[in-house]
mmCIF file of C-alpha atoms in Angstrom:
data_model
loop_
_atom_site.group_PDB
_atom_site.id
_atom_site.type_symbol
_atom_site.label_atom_id
_atom_site.label_comp_id
_atom_site.label_asym_id
_atom_site.label_seq_id
_atom_site.Cartn_x
_atom_site.Cartn_y
_atom_site.Cartn_z
ATOM 1 C CA UNK E 1 0.000 0.000 0.000
ATOM 2 C CA UNK E 2 0.976 3.639 -0.381
ATOM 3 C CA UNK E 3 3.155 4.748 2.524
ATOM 4 C CA UNK E 4 5.402 7.601 3.548
ATOM 5 C CA UNK E 5 7.959 6.806 6.255
ATOM 6 C CA UNK E 6 9.722 9.720 7.945
ATOM 7 C CA UNK E 7 12.989 9.942 9.831
ATOM 8 C CA UNK E 8 13.163 10.089 13.601
ATOM 9 C CA UNK E 9 12.908 12.912 16.101
ATOM 10 C CA UNK E 10 15.566 15.613 16.195
ATOM 11 C CA UNK E 11 16.804 18.054 18.824
ATOM 12 C CA UNK E 12 18.614 21.103 17.505
ATOM 13 C CA UNK E 13 20.053 24.302 18.915
ATOM 14 C CA UNK E 14 18.836 27.720 17.792
ATOM 15 C CA UNK E 15 20.555 28.758 14.578
ATOM 16 C CA UNK E 16 21.222 25.200 13.451
ATOM 17 C CA UNK E 17 19.644 23.341 10.529
ATOM 18 C CA UNK E 18 17.580 20.177 10.411
ATOM 19 C CA UNK E 19 16.977 17.800 7.527
ATOM 20 C CA UNK E 20 13.958 15.484 7.631
ATOM 21 C CA UNK E 21 13.532 12.599 5.213
ATOM 22 C CA UNK E 22 10.384 11.011 3.808
ATOM 23 C CA UNK E 23 10.649 7.649 2.046
ATOM 24 C CA UNK E 24 7.832 6.729 -0.310
ATOM 25 C CA UNK E 25 6.669 3.221 -1.117
ATOM 26 C CA UNK E 26 3.751 1.551 -2.874
ATOM 27 C CA UNK E 27 3.549 3.986 -5.785
ATOM 28 C CA UNK E 28 5.673 5.668 -8.462
ATOM 29 C CA UNK E 29 7.566 8.322 -6.511
ATOM 30 C CA UNK E 30 7.977 10.693 -9.451
ATOM 31 C CA UNK E 31 4.263 10.794 -10.257
ATOM 32 C CA UNK E 32 3.100 12.804 -7.236
ATOM 33 C CA UNK E 33 4.192 15.966 -5.455
ATOM 34 C CA UNK E 34 5.509 15.767 -1.906
ATOM 35 C CA UNK E 35 4.281 18.503 0.418
ATOM 36 C CA UNK E 36 5.507 19.471 3.883
ATOM 37 C CA UNK E 37 3.113 20.574 6.627
ATOM 38 C CA UNK E 38 4.032 21.389 10.199
ATOM 39 C CA UNK E 39 2.103 21.502 13.438
ATOM 40 C CA UNK E 40 3.241 23.093 16.677
ATOM 41 C CA UNK E 41 1.996 21.509 19.891
ATOM 42 C CA UNK E 42 -1.721 22.127 20.347
ATOM 43 C CA UNK E 43 -1.859 24.225 17.181
ATOM 44 C CA UNK E 44 -3.230 23.857 13.662
ATOM 45 C CA UNK E 45 -1.688 22.762 10.398
ATOM 46 C CA UNK E 46 0.690 25.016 8.472
ATOM 47 C CA UNK E 47 1.669 24.283 4.863
ATOM 48 C CA UNK E 48 5.342 24.927 4.128
ATOM 49 C CA UNK E 49 5.658 24.054 0.464
ATOM 50 C CA UNK E 50 5.837 21.346 -2.139
ATOM 51 C CA UNK E 51 8.247 19.588 -4.432
ATOM 52 C CA UNK E 52 7.622 17.809 -7.695
ATOM 53 C CA UNK E 53 10.038 14.837 -7.675
ATOM 54 C CA UNK E 54 9.839 14.312 -11.440
ATOM 55 C CA UNK E 55 13.358 14.278 -12.819
ATOM 56 C CA UNK E 56 12.187 16.067 -15.961
ATOM 57 C CA UNK E 57 11.390 19.109 -13.847
ATOM 58 C CA UNK E 58 14.593 18.803 -11.846
ATOM 59 C CA UNK E 59 12.564 18.650 -8.646
ATOM 60 C CA UNK E 60 10.486 21.809 -9.092
ATOM 61 C CA UNK E 61 9.611 23.406 -5.754
ATOM 62 C CA UNK E 62 7.214 25.985 -4.381
ATOM 63 C CA UNK E 63 7.566 27.428 -0.892
ATOM 64 C CA UNK E 64 5.265 29.437 1.326
ATOM 65 C CA UNK E 65 6.596 32.968 1.532
ATOM 66 C CA UNK E 66 6.962 32.640 5.302
ATOM 67 C CA UNK E 67 9.688 30.018 4.795
ATOM 68 C CA UNK E 68 11.379 31.427 1.692
ATOM 69 C CA UNK E 69 15.120 31.571 2.202
ATOM 70 C CA UNK E 70 15.091 29.111 5.105
ATOM 71 C CA UNK E 71 13.568 25.958 3.610
ATOM 72 C CA UNK E 72 14.921 23.681 0.907
ATOM 73 C CA UNK E 73 13.041 20.672 -0.461
ATOM 74 C CA UNK E 74 14.993 18.081 -2.423
ATOM 75 C CA UNK E 75 14.703 14.463 -3.460
ATOM 76 C CA UNK E 76 16.693 11.374 -4.372
ATOM 77 C CA UNK E 77 14.630 9.527 -6.958
ATOM 78 C CA UNK E 78 16.886 6.432 -6.854
ATOM 79 C CA UNK E 79 15.675 5.708 -3.304
ATOM 80 C CA UNK E 80 12.215 7.339 -3.567
ATOM 81 C CA UNK E 81 13.015 9.764 -0.767
ATOM 82 C CA UNK E 82 12.154 13.412 -0.289
ATOM 83 C CA UNK E 83 13.931 15.773 2.075
ATOM 84 C CA UNK E 84 13.027 18.996 3.818
ATOM 85 C CA UNK E 85 15.820 21.095 5.274
ATOM 86 C CA UNK E 86 15.020 24.066 7.500
ATOM 87 C CA UNK E 87 17.846 26.387 8.461
ATOM 88 C CA UNK E 88 18.395 29.150 11.016
ATOM 89 C CA UNK E 89 16.155 27.325 13.464
ATOM 90 C CA UNK E 90 14.248 29.317 16.082
ATOM 91 C CA UNK E 91 12.448 28.163 19.215
ATOM 92 C CA UNK E 92 9.137 28.687 17.394
ATOM 93 C CA UNK E 93 10.135 26.091 14.764
ATOM 94 C CA UNK E 94 9.569 23.397 17.396
ATOM 95 C CA UNK E 95 6.836 21.304 15.823
ATOM 96 C CA UNK E 96 5.879 18.007 14.250
ATOM 97 C CA UNK E 97 6.769 18.059 10.554
ATOM 98 C CA UNK E 98 4.720 15.936 8.167
ATOM 99 C CA UNK E 99 5.325 14.999 4.575
ATOM 100 C CA UNK E 100 2.197 14.397 2.524
ATOM 101 C CA UNK E 101 1.573 13.147 -0.987
ATOM 102 C CA UNK E 102 -0.123 15.737 -3.133
ATOM 103 C CA UNK E 103 -2.856 14.711 -5.508
ATOM 104 C CA UNK E 104 -2.847 16.444 -8.912
ATOM 105 C CA UNK E 105 -1.016 19.753 -8.379
ATOM 106 C CA UNK E 106 -1.050 19.289 -4.624
ATOM 107 C CA UNK E 107 -4.749 20.077 -4.541
ATOM 108 C CA UNK E 108 -5.235 17.665 -1.651
ATOM 109 C CA UNK E 109 -3.045 15.433 0.458
ATOM 110 C CA UNK E 110 -4.109 11.813 0.281
ATOM 111 C CA UNK E 111 -1.284 10.096 2.184
ATOM 112 C CA UNK E 112 0.703 11.425 5.136
ATOM 113 C CA UNK E 113 3.882 10.389 6.854
ATOM 114 C CA UNK E 114 3.821 9.616 10.560
ATOM 115 C CA UNK E 115 5.414 12.934 11.461
ATOM 116 C CA UNK E 116 8.840 13.959 12.773
ATOM 117 C CA UNK E 117 9.169 15.962 15.981
ATOM 118 C CA UNK E 118 11.784 18.679 15.703
ATOM 119 C CA UNK E 119 12.634 20.347 18.999
ATOM 120 C CA UNK E 120 14.658 23.543 19.046
ATOM 121 C CA UNK E 121 16.268 23.933 22.437
ATOM 122 C CA UNK E 122 19.444 25.413 23.848
ATOM 123 C CA UNK R 1 -3.148 34.467 1.593
ATOM 124 C CA UNK R 2 -6.644 32.983 1.678
ATOM 125 C CA UNK R 3 -7.885 32.821 5.269
ATOM 126 C CA UNK R 4 -10.052 29.886 6.321
ATOM 127 C CA UNK R 5 -12.290 30.313 9.353
ATOM 128 C CA UNK R 6 -13.930 27.307 10.963
ATOM 129 C CA UNK R 7 -16.694 27.263 13.504
ATOM 130 C CA UNK R 8 -17.180 26.172 16.110
ATOM 131 C CA UNK R 9 -13.653 25.695 17.463
ATOM 132 C CA UNK R 10 -14.928 22.831 19.586
ATOM 133 C CA UNK R 11 -18.121 20.903 20.099
ATOM 134 C CA UNK R 12 -19.459 18.119 22.235
ATOM 135 C CA UNK R 13 -21.905 15.556 20.916
ATOM 136 C CA UNK R 14 -23.545 12.340 21.992
ATOM 137 C CA UNK R 15 -23.172 9.096 20.069
ATOM 138 C CA UNK R 16 -25.732 9.099 17.266
ATOM 139 C CA UNK R 17 -25.996 12.886 17.055
ATOM 140 C CA UNK R 18 -25.721 14.822 13.821
ATOM 141 C CA UNK R 19 -22.955 17.430 13.889
ATOM 142 C CA UNK R 20 -22.115 20.173 11.442
ATOM 143 C CA UNK R 21 -18.949 22.233 11.085
ATOM 144 C CA UNK R 22 -18.699 25.302 8.909
ATOM 145 C CA UNK R 23 -15.725 26.715 7.056
ATOM 146 C CA UNK R 24 -15.649 30.159 5.524
ATOM 147 C CA UNK R 25 -13.048 31.355 3.029
ATOM 148 C CA UNK R 26 -11.881 34.959 2.870
ATOM 149 C CA UNK R 27 -12.521 34.966 -0.885
ATOM 150 C CA UNK R 28 -14.359 32.890 -3.480
ATOM 151 C CA UNK R 29 -12.628 29.513 -3.807
ATOM 152 C CA UNK R 30 -15.374 27.877 -5.941
ATOM 153 C CA UNK R 31 -15.290 24.218 -4.874
ATOM 154 C CA UNK R 32 -11.586 23.977 -4.087
ATOM 155 C CA UNK R 33 -11.910 22.738 -0.514
ATOM 156 C CA UNK R 34 -10.987 19.576 1.353
ATOM 157 C CA UNK R 35 -11.679 18.170 4.824
ATOM 158 C CA UNK R 36 -9.323 16.188 7.054
ATOM 159 C CA UNK R 37 -9.674 14.302 10.306
ATOM 160 C CA UNK R 38 -6.810 14.229 12.799
ATOM 161 C CA UNK R 39 -7.008 11.862 15.739
ATOM 162 C CA UNK R 40 -4.880 12.605 18.803
ATOM 163 C CA UNK R 41 -1.205 11.864 18.212
ATOM 164 C CA UNK R 42 -1.771 10.881 14.582
ATOM 165 C CA UNK R 43 -1.268 12.423 11.163
ATOM 166 C CA UNK R 44 -4.245 14.007 9.415
ATOM 167 C CA UNK R 45 -6.393 11.814 7.192
ATOM 168 C CA UNK R 46 -8.197 12.994 4.056
ATOM 169 C CA UNK R 47 -11.975 12.557 4.295
ATOM 170 C CA UNK R 48 -13.475 14.799 1.618
ATOM 171 C CA UNK R 49 -11.948 16.409 -1.495
ATOM 172 C CA UNK R 50 -13.324 18.849 -4.039
ATOM 173 C CA UNK R 51 -15.855 20.127 -1.465
ATOM 174 C CA UNK R 52 -18.122 17.083 -1.543
ATOM 175 C CA UNK R 53 -16.326 13.952 -2.762
ATOM 176 C CA UNK R 54 -15.842 11.170 -0.246
ATOM 177 C CA UNK R 55 -12.337 9.695 -0.239
ATOM 178 C CA UNK R 56 -12.203 5.938 -0.855
ATOM 179 C CA UNK R 57 -12.762 3.943 2.310
ATOM 180 C CA UNK R 58 -14.283 6.796 4.305
ATOM 181 C CA UNK R 59 -17.610 5.914 5.978
ATOM 182 C CA UNK R 60 -20.716 7.352 4.371
ATOM 183 C CA UNK R 61 -21.791 9.096 7.592
ATOM 184 C CA UNK R 62 -19.312 11.811 6.601
ATOM 185 C CA UNK R 63 -20.458 14.325 4.000
ATOM 186 C CA UNK R 64 -19.765 17.883 2.937
ATOM 187 C CA UNK R 65 -21.113 20.569 0.654
ATOM 188 C CA UNK R 66 -20.690 24.174 -0.333
ATOM 189 C CA UNK R 67 -19.137 26.471 -2.888
ATOM 190 C CA UNK R 68 -17.837 29.987 -3.134
ATOM 191 C CA UNK R 69 -16.965 31.098 0.381
ATOM 192 C CA UNK R 70 -19.215 28.955 2.576
ATOM 193 C CA UNK R 71 -18.811 25.238 3.217
ATOM 194 C CA UNK R 72 -20.245 22.697 5.619
ATOM 195 C CA UNK R 73 -19.058 19.330 6.887
ATOM 196 C CA UNK R 74 -21.494 16.900 8.499
ATOM 197 C CA UNK R 75 -21.291 13.682 10.455
ATOM 198 C CA UNK R 76 -24.757 12.186 10.243
ATOM 199 C CA UNK R 77 -24.525 9.873 13.267
ATOM 200 C CA UNK R 78 -21.471 10.465 15.443
ATOM 201 C CA UNK R 79 -19.553 7.369 16.555
ATOM 202 C CA UNK R 80 -17.039 7.095 19.436
ATOM 203 C CA UNK R 81 -14.194 6.679 16.933
ATOM 204 C CA UNK R 82 -14.994 10.099 15.465
ATOM 205 C CA UNK R 83 -13.252 11.838 18.379
ATOM 206 C CA UNK R 84 -10.778 14.031 16.510
ATOM 207 C CA UNK R 85 -10.011 17.496 15.256
ATOM 208 C CA UNK R 86 -11.373 18.348 11.821
ATOM 209 C CA UNK R 87 -9.704 20.769 9.418
ATOM 210 C CA UNK R 88 -10.757 22.361 6.165
ATOM 211 C CA UNK R 89 -8.101 23.231 3.555
ATOM 212 C CA UNK R 90 -8.321 25.344 0.415
ATOM 213 C CA UNK R 91 -6.451 24.765 -2.812
ATOM 214 C CA UNK R 92 -7.632 27.704 -4.855
ATOM 215 C CA UNK R 93 -4.398 29.574 -4.215
ATOM 216 C CA UNK R 94 -0.922 29.479 -2.755
ATOM 217 C CA UNK R 95 -0.025 28.997 -0.033
ATOM 218 C CA UNK R 96 -2.404 26.160 0.719
ATOM 219 C CA UNK R 97 -4.128 27.133 3.953
ATOM 220 C CA UNK R 98 -6.059 25.303 6.625
ATOM 221 C CA UNK R 99 -8.794 26.314 8.986
ATOM 222 C CA UNK R 100 -7.848 26.477 12.647
ATOM 223 C CA UNK R 101 -9.596 23.192 13.367
ATOM 224 C CA UNK R 102 -12.726 21.997 15.162
ATOM 225 C CA UNK R 103 -12.262 19.612 18.061
ATOM 226 C CA UNK R 104 -15.040 17.063 18.460
ATOM 227 C CA UNK R 105 -15.606 15.494 21.846
ATOM 228 C CA UNK R 106 -18.103 12.850 22.869
ATOM 229 C CA UNK R 107 -20.432 13.588 25.779
#
């Protein structure tokens, strides 16, 4: 079945970077966008951006303006894995980060990873 | 950005009750709206796409309707396993945005 498996929890210091992975299985990785959504404790869902893993588009990306300049979404098609790197971490970046498969042009998200807790702490 | 406003923010219902959640967009989004369920400690799960289409495998007690700026989501007969937070999400524009969520509790 279609699955997205994310990397484990991370603890980072303010100013550092974190890179979260999302391994896809059960479908053709290059046929669907991968989106990243985060959720702070007790808060709602916040969309960060998307990446088209298709090699023809060289991994086209689109980021929410809030994260422009701090987020980078990449992929390794040989292992069906997407990555989200967030730099210059702040305390307020502490959240669970989800990858989600985007249907059509990321109109809706039909499969989600289990989430990765990123804690920013000194 | 398109703002999505859900109401109520929380509600309490008895098993078998009919519950309705509303979602209002800050501008016309035609039918470009989805609904998700998030159970405690879990990732969100797609229930409804394109305003009214039930995702495969989702029980038929869930339904939704609406267009333009006003949308509704209904659970016809609430079950204990429906305890969750429900979110709407628009895809008319970028960034994709979610409502703030509606937490459903069972009396």
